[in-house]
mmCIF file of N, CA and C in Angstrom:
data_model
loop_
_atom_site.group_PDB
_atom_site.id
_atom_site.type_symbol
_atom_site.label_atom_id
_atom_site.label_comp_id
_atom_site.label_asym_id
_atom_site.label_seq_id
_atom_site.Cartn_x
_atom_site.Cartn_y
_atom_site.Cartn_z
ATOM 1 N N UNK A 467 14.370 20.262 -8.055
ATOM 2 C CA UNK A 467 13.705 18.980 -8.251
ATOM 3 C C UNK A 467 12.393 19.015 -7.470
ATOM 4 N N UNK A 468 11.305 18.573 -8.080
ATOM 5 C CA UNK A 468 10.013 18.605 -7.397
ATOM 6 C C UNK A 468 9.647 17.203 -6.914
ATOM 7 N N UNK A 469 9.949 16.941 -5.662
ATOM 8 C CA UNK A 469 9.600 15.662 -5.043
ATOM 9 C C UNK A 469 8.535 15.940 -3.997
ATOM 10 N N UNK A 470 7.389 15.326 -4.182
ATOM 11 C CA UNK A 470 6.312 15.461 -3.211
ATOM 12 C C UNK A 470 6.389 14.290 -2.253
ATOM 13 N N UNK A 471 6.332 14.600 -0.982
ATOM 14 C CA UNK A 471 6.472 13.570 0.040
ATOM 15 C C UNK A 471 5.287 13.675 0.994
ATOM 16 N N UNK A 472 4.678 12.521 1.300
ATOM 17 C CA UNK A 472 3.611 12.521 2.289
ATOM 18 C C UNK A 472 3.550 11.197 3.021
ATOM 19 N N UNK A 473 3.093 11.282 4.261
ATOM 20 C CA UNK A 473 2.944 10.088 5.089
ATOM 21 C C UNK A 473 1.537 9.550 4.899
ATOM 22 N N UNK A 474 1.439 8.229 4.710
ATOM 23 C CA UNK A 474 0.151 7.599 4.444
ATOM 24 C C UNK A 474 -0.005 6.345 5.296
ATOM 25 N N UNK A 475 -1.221 5.902 5.394
ATOM 26 C CA UNK A 475 -1.538 4.688 6.146
ATOM 27 C C UNK A 475 -2.194 3.686 5.196
ATOM 28 N N UNK A 476 -1.884 2.419 5.384
ATOM 29 C CA UNK A 476 -2.417 1.349 4.547
ATOM 30 C C UNK A 476 -3.912 1.180 4.813
ATOM 31 N N UNK A 477 -4.654 0.929 3.748
ATOM 32 C CA UNK A 477 -6.084 0.657 3.862
ATOM 33 C C UNK A 477 -6.312 -0.812 3.526
ATOM 34 N N UNK A 478 -6.994 -1.520 4.428
ATOM 35 C CA UNK A 478 -7.262 -2.944 4.220
ATOM 36 C C UNK A 478 -8.611 -3.099 3.541
ATOM 37 N N UNK A 479 -8.625 -3.800 2.417
ATOM 38 C CA UNK A 479 -9.845 -4.043 1.659
ATOM 39 C C UNK A 479 -10.215 -5.521 1.810
ATOM 40 N N UNK A 480 -11.422 -5.781 2.282
ATOM 41 C CA UNK A 480 -11.929 -7.150 2.413
ATOM 42 C C UNK A 480 -13.185 -7.276 1.568
ATOM 43 N N UNK A 481 -13.371 -8.427 0.995
ATOM 44 C CA UNK A 481 -14.555 -8.606 0.177
ATOM 45 C C UNK A 481 -14.918 -10.061 -0.012
ATOM 46 N N UNK A 482 -16.072 -10.253 -0.641
ATOM 47 C CA UNK A 482 -16.559 -11.592 -0.974
ATOM 48 C C UNK A 482 -17.034 -11.573 -2.408
ATOM 49 N N UNK A 483 -16.864 -12.695 -3.060
ATOM 50 C CA UNK A 483 -17.326 -12.834 -4.423
ATOM 51 C C UNK A 483 -17.947 -14.215 -4.576
ATOM 52 N N UNK A 484 -19.058 -14.282 -5.258
ATOM 53 C CA UNK A 484 -19.721 -15.563 -5.506
ATOM 54 C C UNK A 484 -19.539 -15.897 -6.985
ATOM 55 N N UNK A 485 -18.869 -17.017 -7.231
ATOM 56 C CA UNK A 485 -18.623 -17.471 -8.602
ATOM 57 C C UNK A 485 -19.140 -18.900 -8.714
ATOM 58 N N UNK A 486 -20.119 -19.085 -9.607
ATOM 59 C CA UNK A 486 -20.739 -20.397 -9.838
ATOM 60 C C UNK A 486 -21.207 -21.053 -8.548
ATOM 61 N N UNK A 487 -21.789 -20.246 -7.668
ATOM 62 C CA UNK A 487 -22.360 -20.773 -6.439
ATOM 63 C C UNK A 487 -21.378 -20.968 -5.297
ATOM 64 N N UNK A 488 -20.114 -20.734 -5.521
ATOM 65 C CA UNK A 488 -19.112 -20.884 -4.472
ATOM 66 C C UNK A 488 -18.665 -19.496 -3.997
ATOM 67 N N UNK A 489 -18.539 -19.332 -2.679
ATOM 68 C CA UNK A 489 -18.194 -18.037 -2.100
ATOM 69 C C UNK A 489 -16.679 -17.967 -1.875
ATOM 70 N N UNK A 490 -16.077 -16.930 -2.420
ATOM 71 C CA UNK A 490 -14.648 -16.680 -2.235
ATOM 72 C C UNK A 490 -14.487 -15.387 -1.453
ATOM 73 N N UNK A 491 -13.633 -15.394 -0.445
ATOM 74 C CA UNK A 491 -13.353 -14.161 0.298
ATOM 75 C C UNK A 491 -11.896 -13.773 0.048
ATOM 76 N N UNK A 492 -11.667 -12.467 0.078
ATOM 77 C CA UNK A 492 -10.315 -11.975 -0.198
ATOM 78 C C UNK A 492 -10.047 -10.734 0.630
ATOM 79 N N UNK A 493 -8.778 -10.432 0.805
ATOM 80 C CA UNK A 493 -8.362 -9.185 1.429
ATOM 81 C C UNK A 493 -7.014 -8.778 0.850
ATOM 82 N N UNK A 494 -6.868 -7.481 0.688
ATOM 83 C CA UNK A 494 -5.612 -6.942 0.195
ATOM 84 C C UNK A 494 -5.419 -5.545 0.754
ATOM 85 N N UNK A 495 -4.242 -4.977 0.554
ATOM 86 C CA UNK A 495 -3.880 -3.692 1.133
ATOM 87 C C UNK A 495 -3.528 -2.710 0.026
ATOM 88 N N UNK A 496 -3.968 -1.457 0.208
ATOM 89 C CA UNK A 496 -3.670 -0.420 -0.774
ATOM 90 C C UNK A 496 -3.221 0.858 -0.069
ATOM 91 N N UNK A 497 -2.558 1.695 -0.842
ATOM 92 C CA UNK A 497 -2.190 3.042 -0.424
ATOM 93 C C UNK A 497 -2.934 4.012 -1.331
ATOM 94 N N UNK A 498 -2.908 5.306 -1.003
ATOM 95 C CA UNK A 498 -3.482 6.271 -1.940
ATOM 96 C C UNK A 498 -2.834 6.129 -3.319
ATOM 97 N N UNK A 499 -3.472 6.623 -4.337
ATOM 98 C CA UNK A 499 -3.061 6.473 -5.743
ATOM 99 C C UNK A 499 -3.295 5.043 -6.222
ATOM 100 N N UNK A 500 -4.096 4.257 -5.474
ATOM 101 C CA UNK A 500 -4.398 2.862 -5.809
ATOM 102 C C UNK A 500 -3.141 2.012 -5.964
ATOM 103 N N UNK A 501 -2.188 2.204 -5.076
ATOM 104 C CA UNK A 501 -0.962 1.410 -5.072
ATOM 105 C C UNK A 501 -1.174 0.181 -4.190
ATOM 106 N N UNK A 502 -0.925 -0.997 -4.746
ATOM 107 C CA UNK A 502 -1.076 -2.266 -4.038
ATOM 108 C C UNK A 502 0.152 -2.526 -3.174
ATOM 109 N N UNK A 503 -0.081 -2.961 -1.941
ATOM 110 C CA UNK A 503 1.006 -3.323 -1.025
ATOM 111 C C UNK A 503 0.815 -4.794 -0.651
ATOM 112 N N UNK A 504 1.825 -5.629 -0.862
ATOM 113 C CA UNK A 504 1.687 -7.046 -0.502
ATOM 114 C C UNK A 504 1.478 -7.234 1.006
ATOM 115 N N UNK A 505 0.720 -8.251 1.360
ATOM 116 C CA UNK A 505 0.417 -8.549 2.759
ATOM 117 C C UNK A 505 1.698 -8.800 3.556
ATOM 118 N N UNK A 506 2.666 -9.466 2.950
ATOM 119 C CA UNK A 506 3.922 -9.758 3.646
ATOM 120 C C UNK A 506 4.664 -8.480 4.015
ATOM 121 N N UNK A 507 4.564 -7.464 3.176
ATOM 122 C CA UNK A 507 5.215 -6.182 3.461
ATOM 123 C C UNK A 507 4.532 -5.482 4.637
ATOM 124 N N UNK A 508 3.205 -5.561 4.697
ATOM 125 C CA UNK A 508 2.463 -4.959 5.806
ATOM 126 C C UNK A 508 2.771 -5.697 7.105
ATOM 127 N N UNK A 509 2.861 -7.029 7.042
ATOM 128 C CA UNK A 509 3.171 -7.813 8.240
ATOM 129 C C UNK A 509 4.570 -7.499 8.756
ATOM 130 N N UNK A 510 5.510 -7.266 7.871
ATOM 131 C CA UNK A 510 6.887 -7.020 8.292
ATOM 132 C C UNK A 510 7.134 -5.575 8.714
ATOM 133 N N UNK A 511 6.622 -4.602 7.952
ATOM 134 C CA UNK A 511 6.970 -3.204 8.160
ATOM 135 C C UNK A 511 5.866 -2.352 8.773
ATOM 136 N N UNK A 512 4.689 -2.908 8.985
ATOM 137 C CA UNK A 512 3.620 -2.134 9.615
ATOM 138 C C UNK A 512 2.715 -1.455 8.598
ATOM 139 N N UNK A 513 1.870 -0.539 9.090
ATOM 140 C CA UNK A 513 0.851 0.078 8.253
ATOM 141 C C UNK A 513 1.137 1.523 7.877
ATOM 142 N N UNK A 514 2.239 2.093 8.340
ATOM 143 C CA UNK A 514 2.547 3.494 8.036
ATOM 144 C C UNK A 514 3.713 3.566 7.059
ATOM 145 N N UNK A 515 3.503 4.321 5.966
ATOM 146 C CA UNK A 515 4.497 4.430 4.902
ATOM 147 C C UNK A 515 4.679 5.885 4.483
ATOM 148 N N UNK A 516 5.763 6.139 3.780
ATOM 149 C CA UNK A 516 6.037 7.442 3.188
ATOM 150 C C UNK A 516 6.050 7.248 1.676
ATOM 151 N N UNK A 517 5.259 8.062 0.978
ATOM 152 C CA UNK A 517 5.199 7.991 -0.480
ATOM 153 C C UNK A 517 5.874 9.244 -1.034
ATOM 154 N N UNK A 518 6.891 9.053 -1.869
ATOM 155 C CA UNK A 518 7.587 10.162 -2.519
ATOM 156 C C UNK A 518 7.344 10.083 -4.015
ATOM 157 N N UNK A 519 6.812 11.161 -4.589
ATOM 158 C CA UNK A 519 6.548 11.227 -6.029
ATOM 159 C C UNK A 519 7.480 12.238 -6.658
ATOM 160 N N UNK A 520 8.307 11.787 -7.599
ATOM 161 C CA UNK A 520 9.188 12.674 -8.358
ATOM 162 C C UNK A 520 8.485 13.000 -9.668
ATOM 163 N N UNK A 521 8.006 14.219 -9.783
ATOM 164 C CA UNK A 521 7.237 14.637 -10.953
ATOM 165 C C UNK A 521 8.096 14.650 -12.225
ATOM 166 N N UNK A 522 9.334 15.063 -12.112
ATOM 167 C CA UNK A 522 10.202 15.184 -13.290
ATOM 168 C C UNK A 522 10.565 13.829 -13.892
ATOM 169 N N UNK A 523 10.912 12.883 -13.036
ATOM 170 C CA UNK A 523 11.335 11.560 -13.506
ATOM 171 C C UNK A 523 10.161 10.583 -13.657
ATOM 172 N N UNK A 524 9.023 10.905 -13.058
ATOM 173 C CA UNK A 524 7.881 9.997 -13.111
ATOM 174 C C UNK A 524 8.076 8.768 -12.241
ATOM 175 N N UNK A 525 8.718 8.940 -11.082
ATOM 176 C CA UNK A 525 9.051 7.825 -10.194
ATOM 177 C C UNK A 525 8.304 7.978 -8.870
ATOM 178 N N UNK A 526 7.760 6.867 -8.381
ATOM 179 C CA UNK A 526 7.110 6.828 -7.070
ATOM 180 C C UNK A 526 7.909 5.885 -6.184
ATOM 181 N N UNK A 527 8.325 6.370 -5.012
ATOM 182 C CA UNK A 527 9.094 5.572 -4.058
ATOM 183 C C UNK A 527 8.245 5.387 -2.803
ATOM 184 N N UNK A 528 8.125 4.132 -2.350
ATOM 185 C CA UNK A 528 7.371 3.813 -1.142
ATOM 186 C C UNK A 528 8.357 3.288 -0.097
ATOM 187 N N UNK A 529 8.372 3.949 1.063
ATOM 188 C CA UNK A 529 9.277 3.554 2.149
ATOM 189 C C UNK A 529 8.466 3.337 3.416
ATOM 190 N N UNK A 530 8.852 2.351 4.174
ATOM 191 C CA UNK A 530 8.219 2.142 5.466
ATOM 192 C C UNK A 530 8.672 3.239 6.420
ATOM 193 N N UNK A 531 7.727 3.800 7.145
ATOM 194 C CA UNK A 531 8.070 4.837 8.103
ATOM 195 C C UNK A 531 8.929 4.275 9.228
ATOM 196 N N UNK A 532 8.658 3.027 9.609
ATOM 197 C CA UNK A 532 9.416 2.378 10.671
ATOM 198 C C UNK A 532 10.859 2.099 10.252
ATOM 199 N N UNK A 533 11.065 1.705 8.999
ATOM 200 C CA UNK A 533 12.414 1.430 8.501
ATOM 201 C C UNK A 533 13.192 2.717 8.315
ATOM 202 N N UNK A 534 12.488 3.786 7.998
ATOM 203 C CA UNK A 534 13.139 5.073 7.769
ATOM 204 C C UNK A 534 13.678 5.678 9.056
ATOM 205 N N UNK A 535 12.972 5.459 10.176
ATOM 206 C CA UNK A 535 13.399 6.032 11.457
ATOM 207 C C UNK A 535 14.479 5.201 12.130
ATOM 208 N N UNK A 536 14.677 3.999 11.673
ATOM 209 C CA UNK A 536 15.759 3.224 12.244
ATOM 210 C C UNK A 536 15.295 1.941 12.685
#
């Protein structure tokens, strides 16, 4: 079975957008492969994750590094 495993860190994206004269600011979190991570998950489990890609099944599993160690 070909499962690729790597440790990754969350990247915080902040931005501003002006729509009809009103300024909106936003922030969100991503992992490599452009995977979105909800803010609540980052607040609870931290910024370090393990990404496992199963090439045969086409499945990506994201695990918190902190939850994995205990």
